[in-house]
Amino acid sequence: MASAAGVSIATVSRVLRTPDAVREGTRDRVQAAIRTLGYVPSGNARALAGKRTGVVGLLLPGFDVVPDERPDLVTDGGVRIVDDRQHVTQPFSSNLYFDEVLRGAETEAWQRGLALMVAAGRGSSRDVIVNDVAGRVDGLAVLAQTVPDDLLEHVARRIPVVVLADDRRSHGFDSVSVDNAAGMRTLGSHVIGRLGIRSLAYLAGPIDSPDDMERSAGFRQALDDHGVPASSIRVVHGDFGRVRARELAAQLLDAAEVPRAIVCSNDQSALGVLDAAVARGVRVPEDLVVTGFDGIDAGRFSVPPLTTVHQPMGELGRAAVRAIVDRLERLEGPPRATRLPVEVLLRESCPPTL
C-alpha cells in the first residue's frame, strides 16, 4: 500500500485516521491506491501492534417498546392498516435524547480514528452484556444508573469507565454531566418570578434518575427563591416517556383544580402534556404554560413550540469519548468530572411575558 502510493507507512496511517492533517495531493495518491488495491485496514492487526482495539464502547439503557394495543382495520398482503388517530405508534419516542448522545459519541470517535461499539437492549443479563462489551473495547462510557456500581467497579479494573449524566467521582469514575439544577432553577424562576404563576404542577421523571434528582432540586430552589411553599405544588412521577406523561397530564387537567403551569423534567414528558392539552381544548400558553428540559428537535416543531432548557446532548457524547481517550493516555490520577453548561430557550409554550 505505502509503496504503491509512494509514501511511508506512517503517512498511510495518517490518511486513514486523520485525513485532514495530510496534504491534499498526498492524500489523493494514498486514497487512489486504496481504491485500486481494495485495501481494508485490519483492526486485528492494529490491536496486536498497539495492544489496543481502537474501539470505545457506549452503553445505553434498553429501548422500551410501547405495548402493541393497536386495532387492525385491514390486513391485506401482510400489510396492516391501523387507526392511529390517537398517535399510539410511538415505540421509540422516549429515546431522542439518546440519539443525540450517540451521534456526538460517534462523531468524536470517528474524528479520532476510533470505532464506536454501542450496546443497548434487554433480554440478556446486564453482567453478560457489560462484560461482553468491556472485553472488546479500550474504554466504556455508561449512562448513569444503567449499570450497578459494583459491576462498573469490576469493569474499571480492566479499562477506563466514564459515567454520563452524573458526577461519580466519589465512586472513582470519570464523569460527564450538565448543570441540571441551575438550568431548572433558572427556568422555574422565569415561570414563578417573571410570569407570576403560583399554581403549578411538576411532572418529574423516574425517582432513581440522577438527572431528575438534580432538576427537581433546582425547581425546589426556584420555589424557595420566590417564597412559594413546596407543599403547594403537586408533584407526579413519570418515566421520561411521552405516553406516560400524557396519562399523568390528563389526570392533572381533569382535576377539580387545574394548574396554570406544568413544569416537566424532560421534553418528551412536556410533549405528552401538550398532547393531553390539545385533546381537551386547553390552550397553551393562554390557559396552560408548559415547559420541558433537554432541547430535542421535536420541541422546536411541536404546537406550540416548546420552551425548554437546552443541554448539549451531542457534546455529552463527544466529551465522553474524549474522557476515555484522556484516561487511556493518563491512566493514573484522581477521577475527573466534566460539567457542561445549559441554556433556557423561551418559546411559545412559555413566552417571555403573558
Coordinates of C-alpha atoms in Angstrom, one line a residue:
M1 CA 0.0 0.0 0.0
A2 CA 2.6 2.5 1.0
S3 CA 4.9 1.6 -1.9
A4 CA 2.1 1.8 -4.4
A5 CA 1.3 5.4 -3.2
G6 CA 5.0 6.3 -3.0
V7 CA 4.7 7.3 0.7
S8 CA 5.7 6.0 4.1
I9 CA 3.6 3.6 6.2
A10 CA 3.1 6.4 8.7
T11 CA 1.6 8.7 6.0
V12 CA -0.9 5.9 5.0
S13 CA -1.9 5.6 8.7
R14 CA -2.4 9.4 8.9
V15 CA -4.6 9.4 5.8
L16 CA -6.8 6.6 7.3
R17 CA -7.1 8.2 10.7
T18 CA -6.8 12.0 10.3
P19 CA -7.0 12.7 6.5
D20 CA -7.4 16.5 7.1
A21 CA -3.9 16.5 8.6
V22 CA -2.3 15.3 5.3
R23 CA -1.7 17.5 2.2
E24 CA -4.3 17.1 -0.5
G25 CA -2.0 15.8 -3.2
T26 CA -0.5 13.1 -0.9
R27 CA -4.0 12.2 0.4
D28 CA -5.3 11.8 -3.1
R29 CA -2.5 9.5 -4.0
V30 CA -3.0 7.3 -1.0
Q31 CA -6.7 7.2 -1.5
A32 CA -6.3 6.3 -5.1
A33 CA -4.0 3.4 -4.1
I34 CA -6.5 2.2 -1.5
R35 CA -9.3 2.1 -4.2
T36 CA -7.0 0.3 -6.7
L37 CA -5.8 -2.3 -4.3
G38 CA -9.1 -2.7 -2.5
Y39 CA -7.3 -2.2 0.8
V40 CA -9.3 -2.5 4.1
P41 CA -7.5 -1.7 7.4
S42 CA -7.1 -4.7 9.7
G43 CA -8.5 -3.9 13.2
N44 CA -7.0 -7.1 14.5
A45 CA -3.5 -6.2 13.2
R46 CA -3.7 -2.7 14.8
A47 CA -4.8 -4.3 18.1
L48 CA -1.9 -6.7 18.1
A49 CA 0.6 -3.9 17.3
G50 CA -0.7 -1.4 19.8
K51 CA -2.2 -3.7 22.4
R52 CA -5.5 -1.8 21.9
T53 CA -8.6 -2.5 19.9
G54 CA -9.1 1.0 18.6
V55 CA -12.7 0.7 19.8
V56 CA -14.6 2.6 22.5
G57 CA -17.9 1.4 23.9
L58 CA -21.2 3.2 24.7
L59 CA -23.7 1.5 26.9
L60 CA -27.3 2.9 26.8
P61 CA -30.5 1.7 28.6
G62 CA -32.7 -0.9 26.9
F63 CA -35.1 0.6 24.4
D64 CA -38.6 0.2 25.7
V65 CA -41.4 -0.5 23.2
V66 CA -44.9 0.6 23.8
P67 CA -47.3 -2.4 24.1
D68 CA -48.9 -3.2 20.8
E69 CA -52.6 -2.4 21.5
R70 CA -53.5 -1.1 18.1
P71 CA -56.6 -2.5 16.5
D72 CA -56.1 -3.8 12.9
L73 CA -58.6 -2.5 10.5
V74 CA -57.5 -4.5 7.5
T75 CA -54.7 -7.0 6.8
D76 CA -54.0 -7.3 3.1
G77 CA -50.9 -8.9 1.7
G78 CA -49.1 -8.8 5.0
V79 CA -49.5 -5.0 5.5
R80 CA -51.7 -3.8 8.4
I81 CA -53.9 -0.7 8.2
V82 CA -54.1 0.8 11.7
D83 CA -56.3 3.5 13.1
D84 CA -53.6 5.8 14.5
R85 CA -55.7 8.9 15.3
Q86 CA -54.7 8.5 19.0
H87 CA -51.0 8.5 18.0
V88 CA -50.2 5.2 19.6
T89 CA -47.4 4.2 17.1
Q90 CA -44.5 5.7 19.1
P91 CA -42.4 2.8 20.1
F92 CA -39.1 4.8 20.3
S93 CA -40.4 8.2 21.3
S94 CA -38.5 8.3 24.6
N95 CA -35.1 7.8 23.0
L96 CA -34.5 11.1 21.1
Y97 CA -32.1 12.2 23.9
F98 CA -30.0 9.0 23.5
D99 CA -30.0 9.6 19.7
E100 CA -28.2 12.9 20.2
V101 CA -25.7 11.5 22.7
L102 CA -25.0 8.6 20.4
R103 CA -24.5 10.9 17.4
G104 CA -22.0 13.0 19.3
A105 CA -20.0 10.0 20.6
E106 CA -19.9 8.5 17.1
T107 CA -18.6 11.8 15.6
E108 CA -15.9 12.2 18.2
A109 CA -14.8 8.6 17.8
W110 CA -14.6 8.9 14.0
Q111 CA -12.6 12.1 14.1
R112 CA -10.1 10.4 16.4
G113 CA -9.8 7.3 14.1
L114 CA -11.7 5.1 16.6
A115 CA -14.7 2.8 16.2
L116 CA -17.7 3.0 18.5
M117 CA -19.4 -0.1 19.8
V118 CA -22.9 0.6 21.1
A119 CA -24.8 -1.8 23.4
A120 CA -28.5 -1.3 24.1
G121 CA -31.3 -3.6 24.7
R122 CA -32.9 -6.0 27.1
G123 CA -33.3 -9.8 27.2
S124 CA -29.9 -10.6 28.5
S125 CA -28.2 -10.3 31.9
R126 CA -26.6 -6.9 32.4
D127 CA -23.5 -8.7 33.7
V128 CA -23.2 -10.6 30.4
I129 CA -23.8 -7.5 28.2
V130 CA -21.3 -5.3 30.1
N131 CA -18.6 -7.9 30.4
D132 CA -19.0 -8.8 26.7
V133 CA -18.7 -5.2 25.6
A134 CA -15.8 -4.5 28.1
G135 CA -13.8 -7.3 26.6
R136 CA -14.0 -5.8 23.1
V137 CA -13.2 -2.1 23.8
D138 CA -10.4 0.1 25.2
G139 CA -12.8 2.2 27.3
L140 CA -16.5 2.3 28.1
A141 CA -19.0 5.2 28.6
V142 CA -22.1 4.3 30.5
L143 CA -25.3 6.3 31.2
A144 CA -25.8 6.8 34.9
Q145 CA -28.0 4.1 36.6
T146 CA -27.7 1.8 33.6
V147 CA -25.2 -0.5 35.4
P148 CA -24.8 -1.1 39.2
D149 CA -21.8 0.5 40.8
D150 CA -20.2 -2.9 41.8
L151 CA -20.3 -4.1 38.2
L152 CA -18.8 -0.8 37.0
E153 CA -16.0 -1.1 39.6
H154 CA -15.3 -4.6 38.3
V155 CA -15.0 -3.4 34.7
A156 CA -12.9 -0.4 35.7
R157 CA -10.2 -2.7 36.9
R158 CA -9.6 -3.6 33.3
I159 CA -10.5 -0.5 31.2
P160 CA -11.4 3.2 31.8
V161 CA -15.0 3.8 32.6
V162 CA -16.8 7.2 32.1
V163 CA -20.2 7.8 33.6
L164 CA -22.6 10.0 31.7
A165 CA -25.2 12.3 33.3
D166 CA -23.9 12.1 36.9
D167 CA -20.9 13.2 38.8
R168 CA -19.4 9.9 40.0
R169 CA -16.0 11.0 41.3
S170 CA -16.9 9.7 44.7
H171 CA -17.2 6.3 43.2
G172 CA -13.9 6.6 41.5
F173 CA -15.2 7.1 37.9
D174 CA -14.6 9.9 35.5
S175 CA -17.9 11.6 34.6
V176 CA -19.6 13.9 32.1
S177 CA -22.7 15.8 33.1
V178 CA -24.7 19.0 32.6
D179 CA -25.7 21.7 35.1
N180 CA -29.3 20.3 35.6
A181 CA -30.0 22.2 38.8
A182 CA -29.0 25.6 37.6
G183 CA -31.0 25.1 34.4
M184 CA -34.2 24.1 36.1
R185 CA -33.8 26.8 38.8
T186 CA -33.5 29.5 36.1
L187 CA -36.5 28.2 34.1
G188 CA -38.5 27.8 37.3
S189 CA -37.7 31.4 38.3
H190 CA -38.9 32.6 35.0
V191 CA -42.3 30.8 35.4
I192 CA -42.7 31.8 39.0
G193 CA -41.0 35.2 39.2
R194 CA -41.3 36.7 35.7
L195 CA -44.7 35.3 34.8
G196 CA -46.0 35.4 38.4
I197 CA -47.5 31.9 38.3
R198 CA -48.2 30.3 41.6
S199 CA -50.5 27.4 40.6
L200 CA -48.0 24.8 39.4
A201 CA -47.6 21.1 38.9
Y202 CA -44.2 19.4 38.4
L203 CA -44.0 16.3 36.2
A204 CA -40.9 14.6 37.4
G205 CA -39.0 11.6 35.9
P206 CA -38.0 8.3 37.5
I207 CA -37.2 8.6 41.2
D208 CA -33.8 6.9 40.7
S209 CA -32.7 9.2 37.8
P210 CA -29.7 11.4 38.8
D211 CA -30.8 13.9 36.1
D212 CA -34.2 14.1 37.6
M213 CA -32.9 14.4 41.2
E214 CA -30.8 17.5 40.2
R215 CA -33.6 19.1 38.2
S216 CA -36.1 18.6 41.0
A217 CA -33.6 20.2 43.4
G218 CA -33.3 23.1 41.1
F219 CA -37.1 23.5 40.8
R220 CA -37.4 23.4 44.6
Q221 CA -34.7 26.1 44.9
A222 CA -36.7 28.3 42.5
L223 CA -39.8 27.9 44.7
D224 CA -37.7 28.9 47.7
D225 CA -36.3 31.9 45.9
H226 CA -39.8 33.2 45.3
G227 CA -41.4 32.2 48.6
V228 CA -43.7 29.5 47.2
P229 CA -44.2 26.6 49.6
A230 CA -43.2 23.3 48.1
S231 CA -46.2 21.7 49.8
S232 CA -48.5 23.8 47.5
I233 CA -47.1 22.2 44.3
R234 CA -48.4 18.9 43.0
V235 CA -45.6 16.5 42.0
V236 CA -46.2 13.4 39.9
H237 CA -43.5 11.0 38.7
G238 CA -43.4 9.7 35.1
D239 CA -40.9 7.7 33.3
F240 CA -39.4 10.3 30.9
G241 CA -41.7 8.9 28.2
R242 CA -44.4 10.7 26.2
V243 CA -47.1 8.1 26.6
R244 CA -47.0 8.0 30.4
A245 CA -46.8 11.8 30.6
R246 CA -49.9 12.1 28.5
E247 CA -51.7 9.9 31.0
L248 CA -50.5 11.9 34.0
A249 CA -51.3 15.2 32.4
A250 CA -54.8 14.0 31.7
Q251 CA -55.3 13.4 35.4
L252 CA -53.9 16.9 36.2
L253 CA -56.1 18.6 33.6
D254 CA -59.2 16.7 34.6
A255 CA -58.8 17.5 38.3
A256 CA -61.0 20.0 40.1
E257 CA -58.2 22.5 40.4
V258 CA -56.2 22.7 37.1
P259 CA -52.7 24.1 37.4
R260 CA -51.8 27.2 35.5
A261 CA -48.4 25.7 34.6
I262 CA -46.9 22.2 34.3
V263 CA -43.1 22.2 34.5
C264 CA -41.7 18.9 33.2
S265 CA -38.4 17.2 33.9
N266 CA -37.7 16.5 30.2
D267 CA -39.0 17.3 26.8
Q268 CA -40.7 14.0 26.0
S269 CA -42.9 14.5 29.1
A270 CA -43.7 18.0 28.1
L271 CA -44.8 16.8 24.6
G272 CA -47.1 14.3 26.3
V273 CA -48.6 17.3 28.3
L274 CA -49.2 19.2 25.1
D275 CA -50.9 16.1 23.7
A276 CA -53.3 16.0 26.6
A277 CA -54.0 19.7 26.4
V278 CA -54.9 19.5 22.7
A279 CA -57.2 16.6 23.4
R280 CA -59.1 18.7 26.0
G281 CA -59.2 22.0 24.1
V282 CA -56.8 23.6 26.7
R283 CA -54.9 26.5 25.0
V284 CA -51.2 26.8 25.5
P285 CA -50.0 29.2 26.8
E286 CA -53.3 31.1 27.3
D287 CA -54.8 28.5 29.7
L288 CA -51.7 26.4 30.5
V289 CA -48.0 27.1 30.5
V290 CA -45.8 24.1 29.6
T291 CA -42.0 23.7 29.9
G292 CA -39.6 20.9 29.3
F293 CA -35.9 20.1 29.6
D294 CA -33.3 18.7 27.1
G295 CA -33.8 20.7 23.9
I296 CA -34.6 17.8 21.5
D297 CA -35.6 18.9 17.9
A298 CA -39.2 17.7 18.4
G299 CA -39.7 20.5 20.8
R300 CA -38.9 23.1 18.1
F301 CA -41.7 21.7 15.9
S302 CA -44.4 21.0 18.5
V303 CA -47.6 23.0 18.5
P304 CA -46.9 25.4 20.1
P305 CA -43.1 25.2 20.1
L306 CA -41.8 24.1 23.5
T307 CA -39.9 26.2 26.0
T308 CA -37.1 24.2 27.4
V309 CA -33.7 24.0 29.0
H310 CA -31.3 23.0 26.2
Q311 CA -28.5 20.7 27.2
P312 CA -25.7 19.9 24.7
M313 CA -26.6 16.3 24.2
G314 CA -24.3 15.8 21.3
E315 CA -21.4 17.3 23.3
L316 CA -22.1 14.9 26.1
G317 CA -21.3 12.0 23.8
R318 CA -18.3 13.8 22.4
A319 CA -17.0 14.7 25.9
A320 CA -17.4 11.0 27.0
V321 CA -15.2 9.8 24.2
R322 CA -12.6 12.5 24.9
A323 CA -12.6 11.5 28.6
I324 CA -11.9 7.9 27.6
V325 CA -9.1 8.9 25.4
D326 CA -7.6 11.2 28.0
R327 CA -7.7 8.4 30.6
L328 CA -6.0 6.0 28.2
E329 CA -3.2 8.5 27.9
R330 CA -3.0 9.2 31.6
L331 CA -4.1 6.1 33.5
E332 CA -3.1 7.4 36.9
G333 CA -4.6 10.3 38.8
P334 CA -7.8 11.2 40.6
P335 CA -11.2 10.9 38.8
R336 CA -12.1 13.9 36.7
A337 CA -15.6 15.4 36.2
T338 CA -16.7 17.5 33.2
R339 CA -19.7 19.7 33.8
L340 CA -21.3 21.2 30.6
P341 CA -23.4 24.4 30.6
V342 CA -27.1 24.6 29.7
E343 CA -29.3 27.5 28.4
V344 CA -33.0 28.3 28.7
L345 CA -34.9 28.6 25.4
L346 CA -38.1 30.6 25.7
R347 CA -40.7 29.6 23.0
E348 CA -44.4 29.9 22.6
S349 CA -45.4 27.3 25.2
C350 CA -43.9 29.6 27.9
P351 CA -43.1 33.0 26.4
P352 CA -41.1 35.9 27.9
T353 CA -44.4 37.5 29.0
L354 CA -48.0 36.5 29.2

